[in-house]
Amino acid sequence: MTVTATTGSRTDRGVASAAPGPVPVLWLALLATPIAAGANAPVLILPDMARSLGVPAATAAWLLTAFGWAMAVGTPLIAAILRRRGLAAVLRLATALVLGGTVLVAVSPWLPLTLLGRCAQAAGGAGLVTAAMSLAGSARRMGVISAGFGMLGAAGPLLGRTLADAASWRVALAVQAVSLLAVPVVLRRAAGGVPAAAGRFDARGAALLTGLATALVLLPTQPLAALGAALAAAVLLALHVRRRPDGFVPVALLRRPVFVVSALLALALSASYFTLLFSVPRLLADRAGWDAGTAGAWQLVALLTGSALSWLLAAASARMGRAAVRTVLVTAGAAAALTGVLASSGALLVIATGVAVFTATGANGVLSTHAVSAAPDEAHRPGAIGLFTLCYQLGGAFGPAVATLLVLGS
């Protein structure tokens, strides 16, 4: 699963001033990017995981949905902790979550305990990503981190298959722990960076937003109950935002059309990509007769190509303008989704995956810049990053759930 990274000259000044000196960018990439491989590692090994845990594949797919959910709600929560408690507190909390979650995944014989472990891994990974974003300091350095996300996310399915064949699917899901090698270096080099800020944490706003996100994630599988819960949470959150307009969900951001459109478009493109990512291996087997190894290899090629093309889009976005960028993303995203639904050719399904990652990663890099630029002042930019990331990662939670509903559960 890919994760978001925000770039843009307007954020560079604020981030650079927060840190006393730059941490070498390769250490930041090591801190942030392994979660992309860990998130996508289950794509080709879901049946192995289901057999080991003694559950149907459709039930085991909750491991995918739970990971996306925990990342989605964890990112804005940890961004708020970073703002109020500082960098060291976030890195220590994230380390504890990743370690604890990895241990649970390694030893748990039951699905519920494994779900808990995956959620802890995702929340901890969200903390490491947030820390790396806060220390990047320039668009060029953020570009290195973004490229790492794309490459490791692309390699995740085949890496997971290889590790599962060589050892166990549990080893494949532990690959994210490699990121912890960077924590001591980042703590030492960035001591005092991203200091804590004053202000009372909006716990009620955070709880209501978490409830809303959870209900939305459940919509594909429990539509009636989830819709009722989502409506109730949305009403309560709207009332809370009116009472506390500068809380966890700042009303100043919600009144900015650029922010709202960017976030919602990123959610849609992310959901489409992750649905295809988890559906296409099964579709390649059912429609084209491909085996898992062939599917994984060609998906890797498609994902790497799409990630590279998205970097070119990001580089050209300033010259193209916002409207042109959105047109490219929406057109390509719709074409990829329609191809995934209608195509029976293995080559077309692989191409659809590549186009989908191009649109999702392009939205990740370009629309995040638009979203942050919509923040009315410096104080609202961390909130813009966290809420945009929440929308993008919700797509990562929707995708596996939709894939299970339409393809994996059949």
mmCIF file of C-alpha atoms in Angstrom:
data_model
loop_
_atom_site.group_PDB
_atom_site.id
_atom_site.type_symbol
_atom_site.label_atom_id
_atom_site.label_comp_id
_atom_site.label_asym_id
_atom_site.label_seq_id
_atom_site.Cartn_x
_atom_site.Cartn_y
_atom_site.Cartn_z
ATOM 1 C CA MET A 1 0.000 0.000 0.000
ATOM 2 C CA THR A 2 1.378 3.459 -0.863
ATOM 3 C CA VAL A 3 1.317 6.256 1.622
ATOM 4 C CA THR A 4 1.121 9.991 1.181
ATOM 5 C CA ALA A 5 3.937 12.473 1.091
ATOM 6 C CA THR A 6 3.350 16.198 0.892
ATOM 7 C CA THR A 7 5.542 18.505 -1.132
ATOM 8 C CA GLY A 8 5.511 22.145 -2.005
ATOM 9 C CA SER A 9 7.504 25.286 -1.492
ATOM 10 C CA ARG A 10 5.003 26.706 0.991
ATOM 11 C CA THR A 11 5.644 23.859 3.408
ATOM 12 C CA ASP A 12 9.413 23.908 3.007
ATOM 13 C CA ARG A 13 9.931 27.029 5.114
ATOM 14 C CA GLY A 14 7.868 25.754 8.026
ATOM 15 C CA VAL A 15 9.442 22.302 8.060
ATOM 16 C CA ALA A 16 12.962 23.576 7.621
ATOM 17 C CA SER A 17 12.634 25.989 10.510
ATOM 18 C CA ALA A 18 11.354 23.207 12.771
ATOM 19 C CA ALA A 19 14.507 21.098 12.563
ATOM 20 C CA PRO A 20 17.976 22.297 13.683
ATOM 21 C CA GLY A 21 19.750 20.471 10.857
ATOM 22 C CA PRO A 22 18.817 18.160 8.023
ATOM 23 C CA VAL A 23 18.797 14.429 8.632
ATOM 24 C CA PRO A 24 20.366 12.626 5.632
ATOM 25 C CA VAL A 25 17.511 11.895 3.267
ATOM 26 C CA LEU A 26 18.356 8.214 2.868
ATOM 27 C CA TRP A 27 17.784 7.738 6.587
ATOM 28 C CA LEU A 28 14.412 9.449 6.253
ATOM 29 C CA ALA A 29 13.569 7.195 3.317
ATOM 30 C CA LEU A 30 14.530 4.143 5.374
ATOM 31 C CA LEU A 31 12.353 5.434 8.219
ATOM 32 C CA ALA A 32 9.263 5.976 6.061
ATOM 33 C CA THR A 33 9.178 3.705 3.042
ATOM 34 C CA PRO A 34 9.264 0.078 4.295
ATOM 35 C CA ILE A 35 5.608 0.423 5.321
ATOM 36 C CA ALA A 36 4.719 0.563 1.612
ATOM 37 C CA ALA A 37 6.243 -2.888 1.078
ATOM 38 C CA GLY A 38 4.659 -4.237 4.257
ATOM 39 C CA ALA A 39 1.249 -2.911 3.276
ATOM 40 C CA ASN A 40 1.308 -4.492 -0.196
ATOM 41 C CA ALA A 41 3.035 -7.736 0.804
ATOM 42 C CA PRO A 42 -0.277 -9.646 1.316
ATOM 43 C CA VAL A 43 -1.489 -9.062 -2.266
ATOM 44 C CA LEU A 44 -0.285 -12.453 -3.601
ATOM 45 C CA ILE A 45 -0.231 -14.448 -0.360
ATOM 46 C CA LEU A 46 -3.733 -13.878 1.007
ATOM 47 C CA PRO A 47 -4.742 -17.539 0.414
ATOM 48 C CA ASP A 48 -1.672 -18.711 2.378
ATOM 49 C CA MET A 49 -2.587 -16.422 5.247
ATOM 50 C CA ALA A 50 -6.182 -17.642 5.242
ATOM 51 C CA ARG A 51 -5.168 -21.329 5.320
ATOM 52 C CA SER A 52 -2.704 -20.757 8.144
ATOM 53 C CA LEU A 53 -5.282 -18.943 10.264
ATOM 54 C CA GLY A 54 -8.033 -21.408 9.395
ATOM 55 C CA VAL A 55 -10.423 -18.872 7.876
ATOM 56 C CA PRO A 56 -11.826 -18.215 4.376
ATOM 57 C CA ALA A 57 -9.908 -15.832 2.112
ATOM 58 C CA ALA A 58 -12.735 -13.303 2.341
ATOM 59 C CA THR A 59 -12.389 -13.260 6.131
ATOM 60 C CA ALA A 60 -8.601 -13.021 6.000
ATOM 61 C CA ALA A 61 -9.021 -9.959 3.769
ATOM 62 C CA TRP A 62 -9.957 -8.063 6.943
ATOM 63 C CA LEU A 63 -6.212 -7.997 7.595
ATOM 64 C CA LEU A 64 -5.912 -5.741 4.542
ATOM 65 C CA THR A 65 -8.851 -3.521 5.418
ATOM 66 C CA ALA A 66 -7.757 -3.180 9.048
ATOM 67 C CA PHE A 67 -4.267 -2.123 8.002
ATOM 68 C CA GLY A 68 -5.641 0.602 5.736
ATOM 69 C CA TRP A 69 -8.086 1.752 8.420
ATOM 70 C CA ALA A 70 -5.381 1.980 11.099
ATOM 71 C CA MET A 71 -3.139 3.949 8.790
ATOM 72 C CA ALA A 72 -5.963 6.252 7.794
ATOM 73 C CA VAL A 73 -7.028 7.160 11.325
ATOM 74 C CA GLY A 74 -3.524 6.891 12.764
ATOM 75 C CA THR A 75 -1.931 9.535 10.552
ATOM 76 C CA PRO A 76 -3.938 12.595 11.670
ATOM 77 C CA LEU A 77 -3.879 11.385 15.265
ATOM 78 C CA ILE A 78 -0.105 11.051 15.276
ATOM 79 C CA ALA A 79 0.284 14.336 13.391
ATOM 80 C CA ALA A 80 -1.568 15.963 16.303
ATOM 81 C CA ILE A 81 0.708 14.200 18.801
ATOM 82 C CA LEU A 82 3.748 15.385 16.843
ATOM 83 C CA ARG A 83 2.534 18.956 17.017
ATOM 84 C CA ARG A 84 1.897 18.852 20.764
ATOM 85 C CA ARG A 85 4.468 16.379 22.120
ATOM 86 C CA GLY A 86 7.351 16.702 19.697
ATOM 87 C CA LEU A 87 9.371 14.404 17.476
ATOM 88 C CA ALA A 88 10.982 12.191 20.110
ATOM 89 C CA ALA A 89 7.635 11.209 21.618
ATOM 90 C CA VAL A 90 6.239 10.258 18.211
ATOM 91 C CA LEU A 91 9.288 8.175 17.268
ATOM 92 C CA ARG A 92 9.210 6.284 20.560
ATOM 93 C CA LEU A 93 5.471 5.631 20.304
ATOM 94 C CA ALA A 94 5.792 4.518 16.678
ATOM 95 C CA THR A 95 8.686 2.199 17.516
ATOM 96 C CA ALA A 96 6.693 0.552 20.308
ATOM 97 C CA LEU A 97 3.687 0.076 18.015
ATOM 98 C CA VAL A 98 5.697 -1.411 15.140
ATOM 99 C CA LEU A 99 7.632 -3.753 17.426
ATOM 100 C CA GLY A 100 4.572 -4.877 19.341
ATOM 101 C CA GLY A 101 2.523 -5.351 16.194
ATOM 102 C CA THR A 102 5.257 -7.318 14.459
ATOM 103 C CA VAL A 103 5.605 -9.663 17.437
ATOM 104 C CA LEU A 104 1.850 -10.278 17.465
ATOM 105 C CA VAL A 105 1.786 -11.017 13.734
ATOM 106 C CA ALA A 106 4.755 -13.381 14.125
ATOM 107 C CA VAL A 107 3.269 -15.541 16.879
ATOM 108 C CA SER A 108 -0.524 -15.184 16.761
ATOM 109 C CA PRO A 109 -2.454 -18.327 15.767
ATOM 110 C CA TRP A 110 -5.805 -16.459 15.687
ATOM 111 C CA LEU A 111 -7.184 -13.910 13.276
ATOM 112 C CA PRO A 112 -8.367 -11.363 15.912
ATOM 113 C CA LEU A 113 -4.922 -11.163 17.516
ATOM 114 C CA THR A 114 -3.282 -10.939 14.097
ATOM 115 C CA LEU A 115 -5.670 -8.115 13.215
ATOM 116 C CA LEU A 116 -4.557 -6.277 16.346
ATOM 117 C CA GLY A 117 -0.937 -6.751 15.339
ATOM 118 C CA ARG A 118 -1.529 -5.408 11.818
ATOM 119 C CA CYS A 119 -3.345 -2.364 13.220
ATOM 120 C CA ALA A 120 -0.430 -1.658 15.540
ATOM 121 C CA GLN A 121 2.018 -1.989 12.636
ATOM 122 C CA ALA A 122 -0.042 0.421 10.548
ATOM 123 C CA ALA A 123 -0.415 3.034 13.280
ATOM 124 C CA GLY A 124 3.288 2.830 14.098
ATOM 125 C CA GLY A 125 4.173 3.118 10.435
ATOM 126 C CA ALA A 126 1.949 6.188 10.180
ATOM 127 C CA GLY A 127 3.997 7.742 12.963
ATOM 128 C CA LEU A 128 7.290 7.019 11.208
ATOM 129 C CA VAL A 129 5.971 8.451 7.945
ATOM 130 C CA THR A 130 4.714 11.572 9.696
ATOM 131 C CA ALA A 131 8.096 12.056 11.369
ATOM 132 C CA ALA A 132 9.943 11.670 8.065
ATOM 133 C CA MET A 133 7.606 14.160 6.349
ATOM 134 C CA SER A 134 8.164 16.696 9.113
ATOM 135 C CA LEU A 135 11.958 16.477 8.679
ATOM 136 C CA ALA A 136 12.215 16.386 4.878
ATOM 137 C CA GLY A 137 12.779 20.121 4.579
ATOM 138 C CA SER A 138 12.581 20.509 0.785
ATOM 139 C CA ALA A 139 10.634 19.309 -2.210
ATOM 140 C CA ARG A 140 13.714 17.558 -3.587
ATOM 141 C CA ARG A 141 14.254 15.541 -0.417
ATOM 142 C CA MET A 142 10.547 14.762 -0.220
ATOM 143 C CA GLY A 143 10.793 13.551 -3.808
ATOM 144 C CA VAL A 144 13.340 10.950 -2.747
ATOM 145 C CA ILE A 145 10.971 9.680 -0.050
ATOM 146 C CA SER A 146 8.044 9.626 -2.479
ATOM 147 C CA ALA A 147 10.066 7.657 -5.010
ATOM 148 C CA GLY A 148 10.909 5.157 -2.286
ATOM 149 C CA PHE A 149 7.217 4.754 -1.477
ATOM 150 C CA GLY A 150 6.454 4.019 -5.105
ATOM 151 C CA MET A 151 9.257 1.528 -5.608
ATOM 152 C CA LEU A 152 8.762 -0.409 -2.392
ATOM 153 C CA GLY A 153 5.005 -0.383 -2.806
ATOM 154 C CA ALA A 154 5.457 -1.785 -6.305
ATOM 155 C CA ALA A 155 7.853 -4.468 -5.078
ATOM 156 C CA GLY A 156 5.655 -5.371 -2.098
ATOM 157 C CA PRO A 157 3.457 -8.051 -3.729
ATOM 158 C CA LEU A 158 6.366 -9.966 -5.288
ATOM 159 C CA LEU A 159 8.532 -9.490 -2.185
ATOM 160 C CA GLY A 160 5.726 -10.883 -0.059
ATOM 161 C CA ARG A 161 5.350 -13.912 -2.341
ATOM 162 C CA THR A 162 9.115 -14.538 -2.310
ATOM 163 C CA LEU A 163 9.433 -14.297 1.475
ATOM 164 C CA ALA A 164 6.369 -16.473 1.986
ATOM 165 C CA ASP A 165 7.792 -19.163 -0.303
ATOM 166 C CA ALA A 166 11.229 -19.001 1.307
ATOM 167 C CA ALA A 167 10.101 -18.818 4.933
ATOM 168 C CA SER A 168 6.558 -17.842 5.941
ATOM 169 C CA TRP A 169 3.864 -15.291 5.239
ATOM 170 C CA ARG A 170 4.551 -13.998 8.746
ATOM 171 C CA VAL A 171 8.061 -13.010 7.659
ATOM 172 C CA ALA A 172 6.557 -11.164 4.700
ATOM 173 C CA LEU A 173 4.364 -9.129 7.042
ATOM 174 C CA ALA A 174 7.345 -8.337 9.277
ATOM 175 C CA VAL A 175 9.352 -6.589 6.546
ATOM 176 C CA GLN A 176 8.096 -3.202 7.721
ATOM 177 C CA ALA A 177 10.204 -3.535 10.896
ATOM 178 C CA VAL A 178 13.308 -2.745 8.815
ATOM 179 C CA SER A 179 12.304 0.921 9.202
ATOM 180 C CA LEU A 180 13.229 0.803 12.901
ATOM 181 C CA LEU A 181 16.920 0.689 11.939
ATOM 182 C CA ALA A 182 16.651 4.394 11.127
ATOM 183 C CA VAL A 183 15.028 5.469 14.394
ATOM 184 C CA PRO A 184 18.230 5.839 16.522
ATOM 185 C CA VAL A 185 19.942 7.845 13.788
ATOM 186 C CA VAL A 186 16.964 10.140 13.273
ATOM 187 C CA LEU A 187 16.547 10.659 17.011
ATOM 188 C CA ARG A 188 20.219 11.570 17.354
ATOM 189 C CA ARG A 189 20.456 13.810 14.287
ATOM 190 C CA ALA A 190 17.114 15.555 14.813
ATOM 191 C CA ALA A 191 17.196 15.993 18.588
ATOM 192 C CA GLY A 192 14.994 18.974 19.401
ATOM 193 C CA GLY A 193 13.561 19.115 15.889
ATOM 194 C CA VAL A 194 9.808 19.596 15.503
ATOM 195 C CA PRO A 195 9.327 20.901 19.055
ATOM 196 C CA ALA A 196 6.092 20.519 20.940
ATOM 197 C CA ALA A 197 3.501 23.252 20.578
ATOM 198 C CA ALA A 198 1.073 24.614 23.097
ATOM 199 C CA GLY A 199 -2.620 23.899 22.898
ATOM 200 C CA ARG A 200 -5.238 21.517 24.210
ATOM 201 C CA PHE A 201 -5.770 18.319 22.235
ATOM 202 C CA ASP A 202 -9.268 18.027 20.784
ATOM 203 C CA ALA A 203 -9.993 14.499 21.973
ATOM 204 C CA ARG A 204 -13.705 14.650 21.137
ATOM 205 C CA GLY A 205 -13.042 15.790 17.590
ATOM 206 C CA ALA A 206 -10.452 13.057 17.132
ATOM 207 C CA ALA A 207 -12.845 10.407 18.458
ATOM 208 C CA LEU A 208 -15.698 11.547 16.212
ATOM 209 C CA LEU A 209 -13.463 11.631 13.126
ATOM 210 C CA THR A 210 -12.177 8.149 13.964
ATOM 211 C CA GLY A 211 -15.749 6.903 14.314
ATOM 212 C CA LEU A 212 -16.713 8.438 10.971
ATOM 213 C CA ALA A 213 -13.703 6.911 9.218
ATOM 214 C CA THR A 214 -14.423 3.507 10.754
ATOM 215 C CA ALA A 215 -18.039 3.575 9.606
ATOM 216 C CA LEU A 216 -16.990 4.575 6.089
ATOM 217 C CA VAL A 217 -14.510 1.686 5.901
ATOM 218 C CA LEU A 218 -17.312 -0.738 6.758
ATOM 219 C CA LEU A 219 -19.667 0.560 4.043
ATOM 220 C CA PRO A 220 -18.724 -2.032 1.383
ATOM 221 C CA THR A 221 -19.319 -4.993 3.702
ATOM 222 C CA GLN A 222 -21.999 -3.751 6.145
ATOM 223 C CA PRO A 223 -23.791 -1.067 4.134
ATOM 224 C CA LEU A 224 -26.926 -0.434 6.211
ATOM 225 C CA ALA A 225 -25.339 -0.410 9.663
ATOM 226 C CA ALA A 226 -22.282 1.471 8.426
ATOM 227 C CA LEU A 227 -24.371 4.102 6.649
ATOM 228 C CA GLY A 228 -26.390 4.776 9.790
ATOM 229 C CA ALA A 229 -23.263 5.013 11.917
ATOM 230 C CA ALA A 230 -21.535 7.252 9.359
ATOM 231 C CA LEU A 231 -24.489 9.654 9.232
ATOM 232 C CA ALA A 232 -24.671 9.837 13.020
ATOM 233 C CA ALA A 233 -20.910 10.415 13.323
ATOM 234 C CA ALA A 234 -20.985 13.047 10.560
ATOM 235 C CA VAL A 235 -23.797 14.994 12.261
ATOM 236 C CA LEU A 236 -22.063 14.885 15.641
ATOM 237 C CA LEU A 237 -18.748 15.895 14.069
ATOM 238 C CA ALA A 238 -20.386 18.803 12.220
ATOM 239 C CA LEU A 239 -21.932 20.047 15.467
ATOM 240 C CA HIS A 240 -18.583 19.699 17.238
ATOM 241 C CA VAL A 241 -16.753 21.599 14.499
ATOM 242 C CA ARG A 242 -19.222 24.474 14.909
ATOM 243 C CA ARG A 243 -18.487 24.568 18.645
ATOM 244 C CA ARG A 244 -14.747 24.212 18.194
ATOM 245 C CA PRO A 245 -13.797 25.552 14.756
ATOM 246 C CA ASP A 246 -10.036 25.355 15.434
ATOM 247 C CA GLY A 247 -10.077 21.817 16.817
ATOM 248 C CA PHE A 248 -9.005 18.505 15.311
ATOM 249 C CA VAL A 249 -10.974 19.253 12.112
ATOM 250 C CA PRO A 250 -10.407 22.966 11.428
ATOM 251 C CA VAL A 251 -13.369 24.640 9.781
ATOM 252 C CA ALA A 252 -10.968 26.945 7.928
ATOM 253 C CA LEU A 253 -9.816 23.966 5.855
ATOM 254 C CA LEU A 254 -13.313 22.696 5.170
ATOM 255 C CA ARG A 255 -14.224 26.095 3.719
ATOM 256 C CA ARG A 256 -11.399 25.885 1.158
ATOM 257 C CA PRO A 257 -12.692 24.288 -2.081
ATOM 258 C CA VAL A 258 -9.163 23.468 -3.233
ATOM 259 C CA PHE A 259 -8.547 21.412 -0.107
ATOM 260 C CA VAL A 260 -11.899 19.611 -0.219
ATOM 261 C CA VAL A 261 -11.688 18.770 -3.935
ATOM 262 C CA SER A 262 -8.067 17.611 -3.653
ATOM 263 C CA ALA A 263 -8.802 15.373 -0.667
ATOM 264 C CA LEU A 264 -11.931 13.795 -2.148
ATOM 265 C CA LEU A 265 -10.303 13.191 -5.523
ATOM 266 C CA ALA A 266 -7.326 11.570 -3.806
ATOM 267 C CA LEU A 267 -9.707 9.304 -1.886
ATOM 268 C CA ALA A 268 -11.487 8.199 -5.076
ATOM 269 C CA LEU A 269 -8.302 7.524 -7.041
ATOM 270 C CA SER A 270 -6.694 5.735 -4.101
ATOM 271 C CA ALA A 271 -9.746 3.500 -3.615
ATOM 272 C CA SER A 272 -9.795 2.624 -7.318
ATOM 273 C CA TYR A 273 -6.094 1.760 -7.289
ATOM 274 C CA PHE A 274 -6.208 -0.433 -4.205
ATOM 275 C CA THR A 275 -9.316 -2.226 -5.470
ATOM 276 C CA LEU A 276 -7.457 -3.104 -8.672
ATOM 277 C CA LEU A 277 -4.254 -3.953 -6.818
ATOM 278 C CA PHE A 278 -5.958 -6.650 -4.751
ATOM 279 C CA SER A 279 -8.375 -7.797 -7.473
ATOM 280 C CA VAL A 280 -6.115 -8.112 -10.510
ATOM 281 C CA PRO A 281 -4.115 -11.193 -9.339
ATOM 282 C CA ARG A 282 -7.397 -13.123 -8.994
ATOM 283 C CA LEU A 283 -8.728 -11.669 -12.257
ATOM 284 C CA LEU A 284 -5.543 -12.671 -14.082
ATOM 285 C CA ALA A 285 -6.002 -16.234 -12.863
ATOM 286 C CA ASP A 286 -9.731 -16.398 -13.615
ATOM 287 C CA ARG A 287 -9.873 -14.503 -16.892
ATOM 288 C CA ALA A 288 -6.433 -15.107 -18.421
ATOM 289 C CA GLY A 289 -5.188 -18.300 -16.720
ATOM 290 C CA TRP A 290 -2.004 -16.690 -15.332
ATOM 291 C CA ASP A 291 -0.218 -18.254 -12.364
ATOM 292 C CA ALA A 292 0.714 -16.255 -9.264
ATOM 293 C CA GLY A 293 4.388 -15.892 -10.186
ATOM 294 C CA THR A 294 3.671 -14.519 -13.644
ATOM 295 C CA ALA A 295 0.992 -12.198 -12.291
ATOM 296 C CA GLY A 296 3.329 -10.884 -9.604
ATOM 297 C CA ALA A 297 6.200 -10.267 -11.994
ATOM 298 C CA TRP A 298 4.102 -8.353 -14.514
ATOM 299 C CA GLN A 299 2.337 -6.414 -11.795
ATOM 300 C CA LEU A 300 5.738 -5.350 -10.502
ATOM 301 C CA VAL A 301 6.676 -4.031 -13.949
ATOM 302 C CA ALA A 302 3.361 -2.187 -14.255
ATOM 303 C CA LEU A 303 3.568 -0.681 -10.775
ATOM 304 C CA LEU A 304 7.154 0.497 -11.216
ATOM 305 C CA THR A 305 6.303 2.036 -14.584
ATOM 306 C CA GLY A 306 3.222 3.776 -13.222
ATOM 307 C CA SER A 307 5.178 5.123 -10.251
ATOM 308 C CA ALA A 308 7.883 6.519 -12.534
ATOM 309 C CA LEU A 309 5.311 8.216 -14.772
ATOM 310 C CA SER A 310 3.632 9.755 -11.739
ATOM 311 C CA TRP A 311 6.941 11.401 -10.814
ATOM 312 C CA LEU A 312 7.034 12.958 -14.295
ATOM 313 C CA LEU A 313 3.492 14.256 -13.772
ATOM 314 C CA ALA A 314 4.515 15.769 -10.442
ATOM 315 C CA ALA A 315 7.530 17.437 -12.064
ATOM 316 C CA ALA A 316 5.346 18.937 -14.812
ATOM 317 C CA SER A 317 2.374 19.854 -12.618
ATOM 318 C CA ALA A 318 3.472 23.421 -11.925
ATOM 319 C CA ARG A 319 3.515 24.195 -15.654
ATOM 320 C CA MET A 320 0.270 22.328 -16.370
ATOM 321 C CA GLY A 321 -1.951 24.029 -13.817
ATOM 322 C CA ARG A 322 -4.415 22.523 -11.379
ATOM 323 C CA ALA A 323 -7.289 22.006 -13.828
ATOM 324 C CA ALA A 324 -5.119 20.169 -16.347
ATOM 325 C CA VAL A 325 -3.609 17.916 -13.676
ATOM 326 C CA ARG A 326 -7.045 16.979 -12.353
ATOM 327 C CA THR A 327 -8.270 16.254 -15.883
ATOM 328 C CA VAL A 328 -5.362 13.882 -16.509
ATOM 329 C CA LEU A 329 -5.867 12.107 -13.192
ATOM 330 C CA VAL A 330 -9.640 11.722 -13.520
ATOM 331 C CA THR A 331 -9.489 10.572 -17.156
ATOM 332 C CA ALA A 332 -6.729 8.045 -16.548
ATOM 333 C CA GLY A 333 -8.327 6.820 -13.315
ATOM 334 C CA ALA A 334 -11.701 6.248 -14.986
ATOM 335 C CA ALA A 335 -10.047 4.409 -17.876
ATOM 336 C CA ALA A 336 -8.162 2.130 -15.478
ATOM 337 C CA ALA A 337 -11.312 1.302 -13.498
ATOM 338 C CA LEU A 338 -13.361 0.528 -16.639
ATOM 339 C CA THR A 339 -10.571 -1.648 -18.015
ATOM 340 C CA GLY A 340 -10.422 -3.602 -14.776
ATOM 341 C CA VAL A 341 -14.173 -4.218 -14.918
ATOM 342 C CA LEU A 342 -14.455 -5.126 -18.604
ATOM 343 C CA ALA A 343 -11.133 -6.514 -19.823
ATOM 344 C CA SER A 344 -10.499 -10.237 -20.192
ATOM 345 C CA SER A 345 -6.986 -9.853 -21.598
ATOM 346 C CA GLY A 346 -4.167 -10.330 -19.107
ATOM 347 C CA ALA A 347 -2.114 -7.585 -20.773
ATOM 348 C CA LEU A 348 -4.962 -5.074 -20.447
ATOM 349 C CA LEU A 349 -5.479 -5.933 -16.781
ATOM 350 C CA VAL A 350 -1.788 -5.378 -16.085
ATOM 351 C CA ILE A 351 -1.878 -2.058 -17.944
ATOM 352 C CA ALA A 352 -4.915 -1.042 -15.896
ATOM 353 C CA THR A 353 -2.925 -1.670 -12.730
ATOM 354 C CA GLY A 354 -0.083 0.501 -13.983
ATOM 355 C CA VAL A 355 -2.437 3.334 -14.932
ATOM 356 C CA ALA A 356 -4.181 3.070 -11.567
ATOM 357 C CA VAL A 357 -0.930 3.408 -9.623
ATOM 358 C CA PHE A 358 0.014 6.335 -11.864
ATOM 359 C CA THR A 359 -3.191 8.156 -10.925
ATOM 360 C CA ALA A 360 -3.070 7.278 -7.216
ATOM 361 C CA THR A 361 0.608 8.128 -6.783
ATOM 362 C CA GLY A 362 0.201 11.241 -8.911
ATOM 363 C CA ALA A 363 -2.712 12.329 -6.732
ATOM 364 C CA ASN A 364 -0.620 11.564 -3.670
ATOM 365 C CA GLY A 365 2.233 13.802 -4.769
ATOM 366 C CA VAL A 366 0.455 16.616 -6.621
ATOM 367 C CA LEU A 367 -2.904 16.957 -4.887
ATOM 368 C CA SER A 368 -1.271 16.883 -1.465
ATOM 369 C CA THR A 369 0.627 20.018 -2.502
ATOM 370 C CA HIS A 370 -2.638 21.637 -3.570
ATOM 371 C CA ALA A 371 -4.259 20.669 -0.269
ATOM 372 C CA VAL A 372 -1.463 22.116 1.848
ATOM 373 C CA SER A 373 -1.345 25.296 -0.247
ATOM 374 C CA ALA A 374 -5.013 25.809 0.645
ATOM 375 C CA ALA A 375 -4.189 26.110 4.358
ATOM 376 C CA PRO A 376 -4.884 29.709 5.442
ATOM 377 C CA ASP A 377 -1.728 29.940 7.567
ATOM 378 C CA GLU A 378 1.230 27.985 8.921
ATOM 379 C CA ALA A 379 -0.692 26.725 11.950
ATOM 380 C CA HIS A 380 -3.223 24.906 9.762
ATOM 381 C CA ARG A 381 -0.713 23.066 7.556
ATOM 382 C CA PRO A 382 -0.169 20.080 9.866
ATOM 383 C CA GLY A 383 -3.938 19.658 9.987
ATOM 384 C CA ALA A 384 -4.123 19.854 6.195
ATOM 385 C CA ILE A 385 -1.443 17.170 5.865
ATOM 386 C CA GLY A 386 -3.158 14.903 8.379
ATOM 387 C CA LEU A 387 -6.671 15.228 6.940
ATOM 388 C CA PHE A 388 -5.522 14.866 3.327
ATOM 389 C CA THR A 389 -3.585 11.765 4.326
ATOM 390 C CA LEU A 390 -6.663 10.421 6.096
ATOM 391 C CA CYS A 391 -8.649 10.698 2.852
ATOM 392 C CA TYR A 392 -5.911 9.083 0.779
ATOM 393 C CA GLN A 393 -5.455 6.229 3.223
ATOM 394 C CA LEU A 394 -9.206 5.665 3.435
ATOM 395 C CA GLY A 395 -8.856 4.580 -0.178
ATOM 396 C CA GLY A 396 -6.323 2.035 1.016
ATOM 397 C CA ALA A 397 -8.955 0.685 3.402
ATOM 398 C CA PHE A 398 -11.832 0.813 0.901
ATOM 399 C CA GLY A 399 -9.889 -0.987 -1.819
ATOM 400 C CA PRO A 400 -9.415 -4.376 -0.127
ATOM 401 C CA ALA A 401 -13.001 -4.290 1.177
ATOM 402 C CA VAL A 402 -14.404 -3.615 -2.306
ATOM 403 C CA ALA A 403 -12.092 -6.230 -3.829
ATOM 404 C CA THR A 404 -13.340 -8.775 -1.296
ATOM 405 C CA LEU A 405 -16.950 -7.913 -2.015
ATOM 406 C CA LEU A 406 -16.613 -8.099 -5.798
ATOM 407 C CA VAL A 407 -13.792 -10.586 -6.470
ATOM 408 C CA LEU A 408 -12.009 -12.222 -3.536
ATOM 409 C CA GLY A 409 -15.158 -13.408 -1.778
ATOM 410 C CA SER A 410 -16.546 -15.185 -4.843
#
